[in-house]
Coordinates of C-alpha atoms in Angstrom, one line a residue:
X1 CA 92.0 107.7 78.4
X2 CA 94.4 110.4 78.9
X3 CA 96.9 110.6 82.5
X4 CA 96.0 112.3 84.6
X5 CA 98.7 114.9 86.7
X6 CA 98.7 113.0 89.8
X7 CA 97.1 115.2 93.0
X8 CA 99.7 114.6 95.1
X9 CA 102.4 115.9 92.6
X10 CA 100.7 119.5 92.5
X11 CA 103.1 122.0 94.6
X12 CA 101.8 125.7 96.1
X13 CA 98.6 126.6 95.5
X14 CA 97.7 125.8 98.7
X15 CA 94.0 127.2 99.2
X16 CA 92.8 125.5 95.4
X17 CA 94.5 122.0 96.6
X18 CA 92.9 122.4 100.5
X19 CA 89.5 123.4 98.9
X20 CA 89.3 120.4 96.7
X21 CA 90.5 118.1 99.1
X22 CA 87.4 119.6 101.8
X23 CA 84.8 119.2 98.6
X24 CA 86.1 115.4 98.1
X25 CA 85.6 114.9 102.0
X26 CA 81.6 115.8 102.2
X27 CA 80.8 117.4 98.5
X28 CA 77.5 118.8 100.1
X29 CA 79.2 121.8 100.3
X30 CA 78.3 123.0 97.6
X31 CA 81.5 122.3 94.8
X32 CA 84.9 124.6 93.9
X33 CA 84.9 127.6 92.2
X34 CA 89.1 128.3 91.1
X35 CA 89.2 132.0 89.5
X36 CA 92.9 133.4 88.7
X37 CA 95.8 134.0 86.1
X38 CA 96.2 131.7 82.9
X39 CA 98.8 129.1 83.7
X40 CA 98.6 128.5 87.6
X41 CA 97.2 124.7 87.4
X42 CA 93.6 125.3 87.9
X43 CA 92.4 122.7 85.7
X44 CA 95.5 120.2 86.6
X45 CA 94.2 120.5 90.5
X46 CA 90.4 119.6 89.1
X47 CA 91.6 116.9 86.3
X48 CA 93.2 115.0 89.5
X49 CA 90.6 115.4 92.4
X50 CA 89.8 111.5 91.1
X51 CA 93.3 110.3 92.2
X52 CA 91.6 111.8 95.8
X53 CA 87.9 110.0 95.2
X54 CA 87.4 106.3 96.9
X55 CA 85.0 103.9 93.8
X56 CA 81.4 103.4 94.3
X57 CA 78.9 100.8 94.1
X58 CA 76.6 101.2 90.9
X59 CA 73.8 99.4 89.8
X60 CA 75.2 97.0 86.9
X61 CA 74.7 98.2 83.3
X62 CA 72.7 101.7 84.7
X63 CA 73.8 104.9 82.1
X64 CA 73.2 106.7 85.4
X65 CA 74.9 105.2 88.2
X66 CA 72.2 104.5 90.0
X67 CA 73.4 103.6 94.2
X68 CA 72.0 100.1 94.6
X69 CA 71.8 100.4 98.4
X70 CA 69.2 103.5 97.9
X71 CA 66.5 102.9 95.3
X72 CA 64.5 106.1 96.0
X73 CA 65.0 108.4 93.8
X74 CA 67.2 106.0 91.4
X75 CA 66.2 106.2 87.3
X76 CA 63.2 103.5 86.1
X77 CA 64.9 101.2 85.2
X78 CA 66.4 100.9 88.9
X79 CA 63.2 102.1 91.2
X80 CA 61.9 100.1 93.9
X81 CA 59.1 97.9 93.1
X82 CA 62.3 96.2 89.9
X83 CA 63.6 92.7 90.4
X84 CA 67.1 92.6 92.7
X85 CA 69.6 94.1 90.9
X86 CA 72.9 93.3 90.8
X87 CA 75.9 96.1 91.6
X88 CA 79.4 96.7 90.4
X89 CA 82.5 99.2 91.6
X90 CA 82.8 102.0 89.7
X91 CA 85.4 105.2 90.4
X92 CA 83.9 108.4 90.3
X93 CA 82.8 110.7 87.8
X94 CA 85.3 113.6 86.5
X95 CA 83.1 114.9 84.1
X96 CA 84.3 117.5 81.8
X97 CA 81.9 120.0 80.4
X98 CA 83.2 121.7 76.9
X99 CA 82.2 125.7 76.0
X100 CA 81.3 124.5 72.5
X101 CA 79.1 121.9 74.0
X102 CA 75.2 121.6 72.1
X103 CA 72.2 121.1 75.0
X104 CA 71.6 117.8 73.1
X105 CA 74.8 116.7 74.4
X106 CA 74.8 118.1 77.7
X107 CA 71.3 116.3 78.5
X108 CA 70.6 113.9 76.6
X109 CA 68.1 113.2 72.8
X110 CA 67.4 111.2 71.1
X111 CA 69.7 108.2 69.3
X112 CA 70.2 109.0 66.1
X113 CA 72.3 105.6 65.1
X114 CA 69.4 103.5 66.5
X115 CA 66.6 105.8 65.5
X116 CA 68.0 105.6 61.6
X117 CA 68.9 101.6 61.5
X118 CA 66.1 100.4 63.9
X119 CA 63.1 102.6 63.8
X120 CA 63.8 102.4 67.8
X121 CA 63.3 105.7 69.8
X122 CA 65.1 105.0 72.2
X123 CA 67.7 107.5 74.8
X124 CA 71.3 109.1 74.2
X125 CA 72.7 109.5 77.9
X126 CA 74.3 113.6 78.1
X127 CA 77.0 114.2 79.7
X128 CA 74.8 115.6 83.1
X129 CA 73.9 111.4 83.0
X130 CA 77.8 110.7 83.2
X131 CA 78.2 113.5 86.0
X132 CA 75.4 111.3 88.7
X133 CA 76.4 111.0 91.9
X134 CA 80.3 112.9 90.8
X135 CA 81.4 116.1 89.8
X136 CA 81.0 117.8 87.0
X137 CA 83.7 120.1 85.8
X138 CA 83.8 123.2 83.1
X139 CA 86.8 125.0 82.4
X140 CA 86.5 128.8 81.5
X141 CA 82.8 128.5 83.8
X142 CA 83.0 132.5 82.8
X143 CA 82.3 132.1 78.8
X144 CA 79.7 129.6 79.3
X145 CA 76.4 129.8 77.4
X146 CA 73.1 131.9 78.9
X147 CA 71.2 128.9 78.0
X148 CA 73.5 126.2 79.6
X149 CA 73.6 128.5 82.8
X150 CA 70.5 127.9 82.9
X151 CA 69.9 124.9 82.3
X152 CA 72.5 123.8 85.3
X153 CA 70.7 126.2 88.1
X154 CA 67.3 124.3 87.2
X155 CA 69.2 120.9 87.5
X156 CA 71.5 121.7 90.1
X157 CA 68.5 123.0 92.1
X158 CA 66.4 119.6 91.4
X159 CA 68.7 117.1 90.9
X160 CA 66.8 115.6 87.9
X161 CA 67.2 116.2 84.7
X162 CA 63.8 117.0 82.0
X163 CA 64.3 115.2 78.2
X164 CA 61.2 116.2 76.6
X165 CA 62.0 116.3 72.3
X166 CA 61.4 114.4 69.8
X167 CA 59.0 112.7 70.8
X168 CA 60.6 111.7 74.0
X169 CA 60.1 112.0 77.7
X170 CA 62.8 110.9 80.0
X171 CA 63.1 112.0 83.7
X172 CA 66.5 110.6 85.4
X173 CA 68.2 111.3 88.4
X174 CA 70.6 114.1 88.0
X175 CA 73.0 114.9 91.2
X176 CA 76.3 116.5 90.7
X177 CA 79.0 118.3 92.3
X178 CA 79.3 121.5 90.0
X179 CA 83.3 122.5 90.1
X180 CA 84.5 125.3 87.8
X181 CA 87.5 127.3 86.5
X182 CA 88.6 130.2 85.1
X183 CA 89.6 133.8 85.0
X184 CA 87.9 136.8 86.0
X185 CA 89.5 139.1 83.4
X186 CA 87.7 137.5 80.5
X187 CA 84.1 137.6 82.0
X188 CA 82.0 137.0 85.4
X189 CA 80.0 134.4 86.4
X190 CA 76.4 135.7 86.7
X191 CA 75.0 135.8 90.3
X192 CA 72.7 132.8 89.7
X193 CA 75.7 130.2 89.3
X194 CA 78.2 131.6 91.5
X195 CA 76.0 131.4 94.5
X196 CA 76.3 127.6 93.7
X197 CA 79.7 127.3 94.4
X198 CA 80.1 126.7 98.2
X199 CA 83.7 127.2 97.7
X200 CA 86.0 130.0 95.7
X201 CA 89.4 130.0 95.6
X202 CA 91.4 132.7 94.2
X203 CA 95.0 131.9 92.5
X204 CA 98.0 133.6 91.3
X205 CA 101.2 132.9 89.7
X206 CA 103.7 132.2 92.5
X207 CA 106.3 134.3 92.9
X208 CA 109.1 132.1 95.2
X209 CA 111.6 131.5 92.9
X210 CA 112.2 127.9 93.9
X211 CA 108.7 127.0 94.0
X212 CA 108.5 128.2 90.2
X213 CA 111.5 126.0 89.2
X214 CA 109.7 122.9 91.1
X215 CA 106.7 123.3 89.2
X216 CA 108.1 123.5 86.3
X217 CA 110.6 119.9 86.8
X218 CA 107.8 118.6 87.9
X219 CA 105.2 119.6 85.0
X220 CA 108.3 118.1 82.4
X221 CA 108.2 114.8 84.2
X222 CA 104.9 114.0 84.0
X223 CA 104.7 114.9 80.2
X224 CA 108.0 113.2 79.6
X225 CA 106.6 109.8 80.9
X226 CA 103.0 110.5 82.9
X227 CA 103.0 106.5 83.3
X228 CA 106.0 106.7 85.5
X229 CA 104.8 110.1 87.0
X230 CA 102.2 108.6 88.0
X231 CA 103.6 105.1 89.2
X232 CA 106.5 107.7 91.3
X233 CA 103.5 109.7 93.2
X234 CA 100.8 106.6 94.0
X235 CA 101.8 106.4 97.1
X236 CA 100.7 109.9 98.0
X237 CA 98.0 109.7 96.1
X238 CA 97.1 106.5 98.2
X239 CA 98.0 107.9 101.4
X240 CA 95.5 110.9 100.3
X241 CA 92.3 108.6 99.5
X242 CA 93.2 107.2 103.1
X243 CA 93.0 110.4 105.0
X244 CA 90.0 111.0 102.7
X245 CA 87.6 107.8 103.9
X246 CA 88.9 108.9 107.6
X247 CA 87.8 111.7 107.6
X248 CA 84.2 110.8 105.9
X249 CA 84.5 108.4 108.6
X250 CA 84.9 111.6 111.5
X251 CA 82.6 113.4 110.0
X252 CA 79.4 111.9 111.3
X253 CA 80.6 112.3 114.9
X254 CA 82.3 115.7 115.0
X255 CA 80.7 118.5 117.2
X256 CA 79.9 121.7 116.1
X257 CA 78.5 123.7 119.5
X258 CA 76.2 126.3 119.1
X259 CA 78.7 128.8 120.2
X260 CA 80.6 127.9 116.3
X261 CA 77.4 128.4 114.6
X262 CA 76.3 131.6 116.4
X263 CA 79.9 132.9 115.2
X264 CA 79.4 131.3 111.8
X265 CA 75.6 133.4 111.8
X266 CA 77.6 136.4 113.3
X267 CA 79.8 136.9 110.5
X268 CA 77.7 136.3 107.9
X269 CA 75.4 138.6 109.1
X270 CA 78.4 141.5 110.0
X271 CA 79.3 140.9 106.2
X272 CA 75.9 141.2 104.7
X273 CA 75.5 138.3 102.8
X274 CA 72.1 136.9 101.6
X275 CA 70.6 134.0 102.6
X276 CA 71.7 131.5 105.0
X277 CA 73.5 129.4 102.3
X278 CA 76.9 130.8 103.6
X279 CA 76.3 129.4 106.7
X280 CA 75.4 125.8 106.3
X281 CA 78.6 126.3 103.6
X282 CA 80.6 127.3 107.2
X283 CA 79.0 124.5 108.3
X284 CA 79.9 122.3 106.4
X285 CA 83.2 123.3 105.5
X286 CA 84.8 123.5 108.7
X287 CA 83.4 120.7 109.8
X288 CA 84.9 118.9 107.2
X289 CA 88.7 120.3 107.7
X290 CA 88.7 119.6 111.2
X291 CA 87.1 115.8 110.2
X292 CA 90.3 116.3 107.7
X293 CA 92.9 117.5 110.8
X294 CA 91.5 115.1 112.8
X295 CA 90.2 117.4 115.2
X296 CA 87.3 116.4 117.1
X297 CA 85.7 118.7 117.4
X298 CA 85.4 122.6 115.0
X299 CA 87.5 125.2 116.2
X300 CA 87.8 128.9 115.2
X301 CA 90.9 128.3 114.4
X302 CA 89.5 126.3 111.2
X303 CA 86.3 129.0 110.4
X304 CA 89.8 130.9 110.3
X305 CA 90.7 129.3 107.6
X306 CA 87.6 128.1 105.8
X307 CA 85.8 131.9 105.9
X308 CA 87.7 133.5 103.4
X309 CA 86.9 130.6 101.0
X310 CA 83.4 130.4 101.5
X311 CA 82.1 134.0 101.5
X312 CA 84.7 136.1 98.9
X313 CA 82.4 135.4 96.1
X314 CA 78.9 135.8 98.4
X315 CA 80.3 139.7 99.7
X316 CA 77.7 142.6 98.1
X317 CA 80.0 145.2 95.7
X318 CA 80.7 148.5 97.7
X319 CA 81.8 151.4 95.5
X320 CA 83.3 152.9 98.1
X321 CA 85.5 149.7 98.7
X322 CA 87.7 148.3 96.9
X323 CA 89.6 145.9 99.5
X324 CA 90.0 142.8 98.1
X325 CA 87.2 140.2 99.4
X326 CA 89.5 138.3 101.2
X327 CA 90.5 141.0 103.5
X328 CA 87.2 141.9 104.0
X329 CA 86.2 138.6 105.3
X330 CA 89.8 138.0 106.9
X331 CA 88.6 141.6 108.5
X332 CA 85.1 140.5 110.2
X333 CA 85.9 137.5 111.4
X334 CA 88.8 139.6 113.3
X335 CA 85.4 141.7 114.7
X336 CA 83.8 139.0 115.2
X337 CA 86.1 136.5 117.0
X338 CA 87.6 139.9 119.3
X339 CA 83.9 140.5 120.0

């Protein structure tokens, strides 16, 4: 298995690294979409997400990594009523969904090897099963085939994957967090999929010369000796993971006042966002940011930081206003806070 670039060694792209850390604290935010220029570290940062995630308890030998403490909603083998299940600790899965993946590879299909050799009809779980209780990463998500987009939207909404083919009828849990990256110049995302991402980050090629040099030096050092480079940055990765764990514990005690919720609602109303998913994302993301910073309550400053990430991809297009979406959010936020 190839070693990933350590998250703590990523330099620059502050919005992207902030969004990924906030997502690691509270996955219910709904995922992160990273859009921008090629070669700006989008895939590197997402694949390094695993460095921030503490291991989880799973049912031993379960293909779907069911939670032994929550049998409700588990797979058929781990459902309530079965014998006591033994548990083990595993890393949280960050699963890549390649653009060329077939539907069988994504949802699972008949295990042909066992069918041909032993005459058994056995289900071979797909990528959705591997991503249960973890993260599903799609690079170049804007180029994903439409039929896979439809499939992902259905599974993401229901939290279950239903496979009925080749004489099989399998239903298994598939609750995962979508993480995507892509270059908007190569195509746009369908609105239905875009709405499934809680946060959206725009990244650009850094223009600061010292920063560019540092990025190149670190990447070159990693490629020369990945193991040594990861060992060098492991203490910083451990500190980040401890910070994530501490923030997760703080979230349950975080205070979000009615005044803050009113600010969130006013901001979304002024920007004309559809539905109430934007307010829910603002609530969860500002709460996670406050917990990460060790605050006891959510403040307008937390909202100021998170609002562009949570709302820029939810704005309706205005043919008479070509202002950048992030700028439009900041402008509306200024009006709401000053009002």
